[in-house]
PDB file of C-alpha atoms in Angstrom:
ATOM      1  CA  MET A 666      43.999 -58.103  45.576  1.00  0.00           C
ATOM      2  CA  THR A 667      47.266 -56.011  44.938  1.00  0.00           C
ATOM      3  CA  THR A 668      50.500 -57.370  43.859  1.00  0.00           C
ATOM      4  CA  VAL A 669      52.198 -57.635  47.387  1.00  0.00           C
ATOM      5  CA  PHE A 670      49.365 -59.964  48.648  1.00  0.00           C
ATOM      6  CA  ALA A 671      48.540 -61.633  45.279  1.00  0.00           C
ATOM      7  CA  ASP A 672      49.037 -65.150  47.141  1.00  0.00           C
ATOM      8  CA  MET A 673      47.276 -63.953  50.350  1.00  0.00           C
ATOM      9  CA  THR A 674      43.390 -64.429  49.208  1.00  0.00           C
ATOM     10  CA  SER A 675      40.650 -65.411  51.640  1.00  0.00           C
ATOM     11  CA  ASP A 676      40.290 -68.155  49.179  1.00  0.00           C
ATOM     12  CA  ALA A 677      43.690 -69.503  49.269  1.00  0.00           C
ATOM     13  CA  ILE A 678      43.953 -69.494  52.957  1.00  0.00           C
ATOM     14  CA  CYS A 679      40.507 -70.967  53.614  1.00  0.00           C
ATOM     15  CA  ALA A 680      41.171 -73.820  51.176  1.00  0.00           C
ATOM     16  CA  PHE A 681      44.498 -74.590  53.000  1.00  0.00           C
ATOM     17  CA  HIS A 682      42.730 -74.319  56.743  1.00  0.00           C
ATOM     18  CA  ASP A 683      40.334 -76.859  55.246  1.00  0.00           C
ATOM     19  CA  ARG A 684      43.089 -79.412  53.722  1.00  0.00           C
ATOM     20  CA  HIS A 685      44.855 -79.716  57.253  1.00  0.00           C
ATOM     21  CA  VAL A 686      41.657 -79.319  59.271  1.00  0.00           C
ATOM     22  CA  ALA A 687      42.408 -82.909  61.007  1.00  0.00           C
ATOM     23  CA  ASP A 688      46.379 -82.829  60.765  1.00  0.00           C
ATOM     24  CA  LYS A 689      47.311 -83.209  64.143  1.00  0.00           C
ATOM     25  CA  ASP A 690      50.769 -84.512  63.419  1.00  0.00           C
ATOM     26  CA  TRP A 691      51.921 -82.468  60.874  1.00  0.00           C
ATOM     27  CA  ALA A 692      55.584 -81.363  61.701  1.00  0.00           C
ATOM     28  CA  ARG A 693      56.175 -78.394  63.604  1.00  0.00           C
ATOM     29  CA  ALA A 694      56.897 -75.106  61.218  1.00  0.00           C
ATOM     30  CA  SER A 695      60.478 -73.675  61.052  1.00  0.00           C
ATOM     31  CA  ALA A 696      59.704 -70.904  59.273  1.00  0.00           C
ATOM     32  CA  SER A 697      61.903 -67.711  58.484  1.00  0.00           C
ATOM     33  CA  ALA A 698      60.821 -64.446  59.564  1.00  0.00           C
ATOM     34  CA  ALA A 699      59.287 -63.571  56.025  1.00  0.00           C
ATOM     35  CA  ASP A 700      57.814 -67.040  55.322  1.00  0.00           C
ATOM     36  CA  VAL A 701      53.882 -66.091  55.925  1.00  0.00           C
ATOM     37  CA  TRP A 702      52.559 -69.248  55.136  1.00  0.00           C
ATOM     38  CA  ALA A 703      54.661 -71.364  57.331  1.00  0.00           C
ATOM     39  CA  TRP A 704      53.426 -69.251  59.892  1.00  0.00           C
ATOM     40  CA  ILE A 705      49.440 -69.917  58.787  1.00  0.00           C
ATOM     41  CA  ALA A 706      50.527 -73.298  59.193  1.00  0.00           C
ATOM     42  CA  ALA A 707      52.036 -73.248  62.598  1.00  0.00           C
ATOM     43  CA  ASN A 708      48.884 -71.060  63.802  1.00  0.00           C
ATOM     44  CA  HIS A 709      46.498 -73.667  62.373  1.00  0.00           C
ATOM     45  CA  ARG A 710      48.378 -76.776  63.749  1.00  0.00           C
ATOM     46  CA  CYS A 711      48.082 -74.960  67.308  1.00  0.00           C
ATOM     47  CA  ASN A 712      44.199 -74.227  67.151  1.00  0.00           C
ATOM     48  CA  ILE A 713      43.979 -78.105  65.777  1.00  0.00           C
ATOM     49  CA  LEU A 714      45.638 -79.147  69.117  1.00  0.00           C
ATOM     50  CA  LEU A 715      44.066 -76.744  71.032  1.00  0.00           C
ATOM     51  CA  TRP A 716      40.529 -77.816  70.091  1.00  0.00           C
ATOM     52  CA  ASP A 717      41.691 -81.731  71.018  1.00  0.00           C
ATOM     53  CA  GLU A 718      42.845 -80.635  74.566  1.00  0.00           C
ATOM     54  CA  GLU A 719      39.888 -78.563  75.031  1.00  0.00           C
ATOM     55  CA  ASP A 720      37.589 -81.436  74.299  1.00  0.00           C
ATOM     56  CA  GLN A 721      39.815 -83.649  76.491  1.00  0.00           C
ATOM     57  CA  ALA A 722      39.657 -80.988  79.269  1.00  0.00           C
ATOM     58  CA  ARG A 723      35.850 -81.409  79.533  1.00  0.00           C
ATOM     59  CA  ARG A 724      36.218 -85.409  80.432  1.00  0.00           C
ATOM     60  CA  THR A 725      34.572 -86.536  83.700  1.00  0.00           C
ATOM     61  CA  ASP A 726      36.030 -90.298  83.523  1.00  0.00           C
ATOM     62  CA  VAL A 727      39.510 -89.349  84.179  1.00  0.00           C
ATOM     63  CA  GLY A 728      41.260 -87.924  87.520  1.00  0.00           C
ATOM     64  CA  ALA A 729      42.179 -84.222  88.084  1.00  0.00           C
ATOM     65  CA  GLU A 730      45.724 -84.811  87.259  1.00  0.00           C
ATOM     66  CA  ALA A 731      44.820 -85.447  83.724  1.00  0.00           C
ATOM     67  CA  ILE A 732      42.700 -82.432  83.403  1.00  0.00           C
ATOM     68  CA  ALA A 733      45.439 -80.514  84.580  1.00  0.00           C
ATOM     69  CA  ALA A 734      47.768 -81.942  81.721  1.00  0.00           C
ATOM     70  CA  ASN A 735      45.181 -80.712  79.482  1.00  0.00           C
ATOM     71  CA  LYS A 736      45.096 -77.456  81.095  1.00  0.00           C
ATOM     72  CA  ARG A 737      48.826 -76.867  80.991  1.00  0.00           C
ATOM     73  CA  ALA A 738      48.718 -77.997  77.302  1.00  0.00           C
ATOM     74  CA  ILE A 739      46.088 -75.336  76.208  1.00  0.00           C
ATOM     75  CA  ASP A 740      48.154 -72.827  77.934  1.00  0.00           C
ATOM     76  CA  ASP A 741      51.298 -73.635  75.937  1.00  0.00           C
ATOM     77  CA  PHE A 742      49.312 -74.287  72.563  1.00  0.00           C
ATOM     78  CA  ASN A 743      47.700 -70.840  73.422  1.00  0.00           C
ATOM     79  CA  GLN A 744      51.061 -69.189  73.501  1.00  0.00           C
ATOM     80  CA  SER A 745      52.354 -70.713  70.824  1.00  0.00           C
ATOM     81  CA  ARG A 746      49.318 -69.492  68.480  1.00  0.00           C
ATOM     82  CA  ASN A 747      49.430 -66.074  69.725  1.00  0.00           C
ATOM     83  CA  ASP A 748      53.162 -66.251  68.599  1.00  0.00           C
ATOM     84  CA  ALA A 749      52.259 -67.330  65.247  1.00  0.00           C
ATOM     85  CA  ILE A 750      49.869 -64.607  64.876  1.00  0.00           C
ATOM     86  CA  GLU A 751      52.352 -62.124  65.657  1.00  0.00           C
ATOM     87  CA  LYS A 752      54.646 -63.704  63.231  1.00  0.00           C
ATOM     88  CA  ILE A 753      52.140 -63.512  60.643  1.00  0.00           C
ATOM     89  CA  ASP A 754      51.467 -60.060  61.150  1.00  0.00           C
ATOM     90  CA  GLU A 755      55.216 -59.251  60.963  1.00  0.00           C
ATOM     91  CA  ALA A 756      55.920 -61.122  57.643  1.00  0.00           C
ATOM     92  CA  LEU A 757      52.431 -59.416  56.064  1.00  0.00           C
ATOM     93  CA  LEU A 758      53.950 -55.934  57.204  1.00  0.00           C
ATOM     94  CA  ALA A 759      57.368 -56.640  55.965  1.00  0.00           C
ATOM     95  CA  ARG A 760      56.033 -57.008  52.818  1.00  0.00           C
ATOM     96  CA  MET A 761      54.303 -53.417  53.182  1.00  0.00           C
ATOM     97  CA  ALA A 762      57.695 -52.004  54.289  1.00  0.00           C
ATOM     98  CA  SER A 763      57.742 -49.839  50.756  1.00  0.00           C
ATOM     99  CA  ILE A 764      54.168 -48.602  50.542  1.00  0.00           C
ATOM    100  CA  ALA A 765      53.506 -45.333  51.678  1.00  0.00           C
ATOM    101  CA  THR A 766      50.329 -44.903  54.062  1.00  0.00           C
ATOM    102  CA  THR A 767      47.962 -42.149  53.114  1.00  0.00           C
ATOM    103  CA  PRO A 768      47.606 -39.807  55.768  1.00  0.00           C
ATOM    104  CA  ASN A 769      43.572 -40.942  56.103  1.00  0.00           C
ATOM    105  CA  ALA A 770      44.557 -44.651  55.619  1.00  0.00           C
ATOM    106  CA  TRP A 771      41.805 -46.725  57.951  1.00  0.00           C
ATOM    107  CA  HIS A 772      43.171 -48.024  61.098  1.00  0.00           C
ATOM    108  CA  ASN A 773      42.160 -51.474  61.425  1.00  0.00           C
ATOM    109  CA  SER A 774      41.626 -52.420  65.124  1.00  0.00           C
ATOM    110  CA  GLU A 775      41.884 -56.257  64.217  1.00  0.00           C
ATOM    111  CA  SER A 776      45.398 -57.264  62.664  1.00  0.00           C
ATOM    112  CA  ALA A 777      45.274 -59.393  59.450  1.00  0.00           C
ATOM    113  CA  GLY A 778      47.178 -62.372  61.609  1.00  0.00           C
ATOM    114  CA  ALA A 779      44.212 -62.077  64.019  1.00  0.00           C
ATOM    115  CA  ILE A 780      41.568 -62.306  61.113  1.00  0.00           C
ATOM    116  CA  ILE A 781      43.619 -65.356  59.763  1.00  0.00           C
ATOM    117  CA  ASP A 782      43.569 -67.017  63.217  1.00  0.00           C
ATOM    118  CA  ARG A 783      39.620 -66.795  63.127  1.00  0.00           C
ATOM    119  CA  LEU A 784      39.432 -68.505  60.087  1.00  0.00           C
ATOM    120  CA  SER A 785      41.520 -70.991  61.246  1.00  0.00           C
ATOM    121  CA  ILE A 786      39.031 -71.426  64.181  1.00  0.00           C
ATOM    122  CA  LEU A 787      35.842 -71.334  61.751  1.00  0.00           C
ATOM    123  CA  SER A 788      37.335 -73.914  59.453  1.00  0.00           C
ATOM    124  CA  LEU A 789      37.608 -76.277  62.889  1.00  0.00           C
ATOM    125  CA  LYS A 790      34.036 -75.426  63.908  1.00  0.00           C
ATOM    126  CA  LEU A 791      32.911 -76.137  60.272  1.00  0.00           C
ATOM    127  CA  SER A 792      34.647 -79.285  60.069  1.00  0.00           C
ATOM    128  CA  HIS A 793      33.310 -80.644  63.395  1.00  0.00           C
ATOM    129  CA  MET A 794      30.013 -79.575  63.388  1.00  0.00           C
ATOM    130  CA  GLU A 795      29.510 -81.319  59.557  1.00  0.00           C
ATOM    131  CA  ALA A 796      30.479 -84.363  61.758  1.00  0.00           C
ATOM    132  CA  GLN A 797      27.709 -83.818  64.061  1.00  0.00           C
ATOM    133  CA  THR A 798      25.529 -83.573  60.901  1.00  0.00           C
ATOM    134  CA  LEU A 799      26.337 -87.221  59.673  1.00  0.00           C
ATOM    135  CA  ARG A 800      25.832 -88.910  63.323  1.00  0.00           C
ATOM    136  CA  SER A 801      23.425 -92.030  63.042  1.00  0.00           C
ATOM    137  CA  ASP A 802      23.333 -92.116  66.650  1.00  0.00           C
ATOM    138  CA  VAL A 803      21.269 -88.931  67.163  1.00  0.00           C
ATOM    139  CA  SER A 804      17.860 -87.477  66.967  1.00  0.00           C
ATOM    140  CA  ALA A 805      16.923 -85.589  63.876  1.00  0.00           C
ATOM    141  CA  GLU A 806      16.402 -82.714  65.865  1.00  0.00           C
ATOM    142  CA  HIS A 807      20.474 -82.995  66.963  1.00  0.00           C
ATOM    143  CA  VAL A 808      21.044 -83.091  63.476  1.00  0.00           C
ATOM    144  CA  SER A 809      18.573 -80.225  62.438  1.00  0.00           C
ATOM    145  CA  ALA A 810      20.386 -78.120  64.946  1.00  0.00           C
ATOM    146  CA  CYS A 811      23.601 -78.712  63.850  1.00  0.00           C
ATOM    147  CA  ASN A 812      22.757 -77.819  60.161  1.00  0.00           C
ATOM    148  CA  GLU A 813      21.808 -74.636  61.461  1.00  0.00           C
ATOM    149  CA  LYS A 814      24.773 -73.915  63.127  1.00  0.00           C
ATOM    150  CA  LEU A 815      26.708 -75.030  60.061  1.00  0.00           C
ATOM    151  CA  ARG A 816      24.920 -72.551  57.993  1.00  0.00           C
ATOM    152  CA  ARG A 817      25.602 -70.027  60.490  1.00  0.00           C
ATOM    153  CA  PHE A 818      29.426 -70.815  60.828  1.00  0.00           C
ATOM    154  CA  ALA A 819      29.511 -70.826  56.941  1.00  0.00           C
ATOM    155  CA  LEU A 820      27.898 -66.978  56.716  1.00  0.00           C
ATOM    156  CA  GLN A 821      30.483 -66.142  59.250  1.00  0.00           C
ATOM    157  CA  ARG A 822      33.654 -67.094  57.453  1.00  0.00           C
ATOM    158  CA  THR A 823      32.371 -65.726  54.121  1.00  0.00           C
ATOM    159  CA  ASP A 824      31.780 -62.247  56.051  1.00  0.00           C
ATOM    160  CA  LEU A 825      35.037 -62.418  57.967  1.00  0.00           C
ATOM    161  CA  ALA A 826      37.045 -63.634  54.688  1.00  0.00           C
ATOM    162  CA  ARG A 827      35.699 -60.680  52.795  1.00  0.00           C
ATOM    163  CA  CYS A 828      36.841 -58.447  55.685  1.00  0.00           C
ATOM    164  CA  LEU A 829      40.594 -59.703  55.333  1.00  0.00           C
ATOM    165  CA  ASP A 830      40.340 -59.448  51.789  1.00  0.00           C
ATOM    166  CA  THR A 831      39.027 -55.704  51.977  1.00  0.00           C
ATOM    167  CA  LEU A 832      41.934 -55.184  54.748  1.00  0.00           C
ATOM    168  CA  LEU A 833      44.914 -56.577  52.596  1.00  0.00           C
ATOM    169  CA  SER A 834      43.347 -54.975  49.211  1.00  0.00           C
ATOM    170  CA  LEU A 835      43.288 -51.469  51.181  1.00  0.00           C
ATOM    171  CA  ALA A 836      46.497 -51.999  52.751  1.00  0.00           C
ATOM    172  CA  GLY A 837      48.590 -52.968  49.407  1.00  0.00           C
ATOM    173  CA  LYS A 838      47.608 -49.309  48.348  1.00  0.00           C
ATOM    174  CA  GLY A 839      48.605 -47.593  51.653  1.00  0.00           C
ATOM    175  CA  ARG A 840      44.801 -46.876  52.395  1.00  0.00           C
ATOM    176  CA  ALA A 841      44.808 -49.323  55.708  1.00  0.00           C
ATOM    177  CA  PHE A 842      47.108 -50.192  58.421  1.00  0.00           C
ATOM    178  CA  TRP A 843      47.121 -52.157  61.490  1.00  0.00           C
ATOM    179  CA  ARG A 844      49.321 -52.684  64.246  1.00  0.00           C
ATOM    180  CA  VAL A 845      51.277 -55.470  65.853  1.00  0.00           C
ATOM    181  CA  TYR A 846      50.599 -54.862  69.682  1.00  0.00           C
ATOM    182  CA  ARG A 847      52.631 -57.693  71.531  1.00  0.00           C
ATOM    183  CA  GLN A 848      50.219 -60.118  73.221  1.00  0.00           C
ATOM    184  CA  PHE A 849      51.648 -61.200  76.637  1.00  0.00           C
ATOM    185  CA  LYS A 850      49.597 -63.377  79.269  1.00  0.00           C
ATOM    186  CA  MET A 851      50.639 -62.054  82.470  1.00  0.00           C
ATOM    187  CA  TYR A 852      49.266 -65.131  83.983  1.00  0.00           C
ATOM    188  CA  ASN A 853      51.897 -67.506  82.083  1.00  0.00           C
ATOM    189  CA  SER A 854      55.032 -65.380  83.668  1.00  0.00           C
ATOM    190  CA  PRO A 855      56.894 -66.212  86.806  1.00  0.00           C
ATOM    191  CA  GLU A 856      57.863 -62.681  86.949  1.00  0.00           C
ATOM    192  CA  LEU A 857      54.098 -61.069  86.966  1.00  0.00           C
ATOM    193  CA  ASN A 858      51.651 -64.067  88.421  1.00  0.00           C
ATOM    194  CA  PRO A 859      51.803 -63.334  92.063  1.00  0.00           C
ATOM    195  CA  TYR A 860      51.073 -66.908  92.324  1.00  0.00           C
ATOM    196  CA  LEU A 861      54.239 -67.726  90.478  1.00  0.00           C
ATOM    197  CA  TYR A 862      56.677 -65.329  92.378  1.00  0.00           C
ATOM    198  CA  GLY A 863      55.232 -65.935  95.711  1.00  0.00           C
ATOM    199  CA  ARG A 864      53.313 -62.704  97.087  1.00  0.00           C
ATOM    200  CA  LYS A 865      50.272 -65.113  97.584  1.00  0.00           C
ATOM    201  CA  ARG A 866      50.187 -68.664  99.105  1.00  0.00           C
TER     202      ARG A 866
END
């Protein structure tokens, strides 16, 4: 890894995700714009909380009001998650400000922040699927199927981690780049969602 991204190896990021995979109650990050690790933490925390809300939203033993509260929490955490992805990208791109991009540099369609977000989600999938393989109240077939899914998740994370390392290595030499496109959910906006600004009843 080039010097500008020396601390941003996929091994370090995946290890961080794994260490904090169950930390639902950790403090919210108050990060400076350049503090990429604080934004990685904020993104990971949102994914942890999102996972829990998504599980709860599938309940059938509670009323509609409880499920609606879960769905609203999912919207809020998703927006915060996307905001954190953009902050990760901003912090990484700031490190590259003095690096000239070569004329034939590779334009990656997915940003580094989005890849880090996907690695965060994969750490959750690995943790939750591993827990399924350790259950004693299920059939051997259930455990076997979960072990197979666990192997696939591990392979997917290995491949994705290599993609991140490659992108950052090339970007640090000016041979690759990505853009921040400013994701915005129109349905969350009172000005853009017709059900919220009054056109539809």
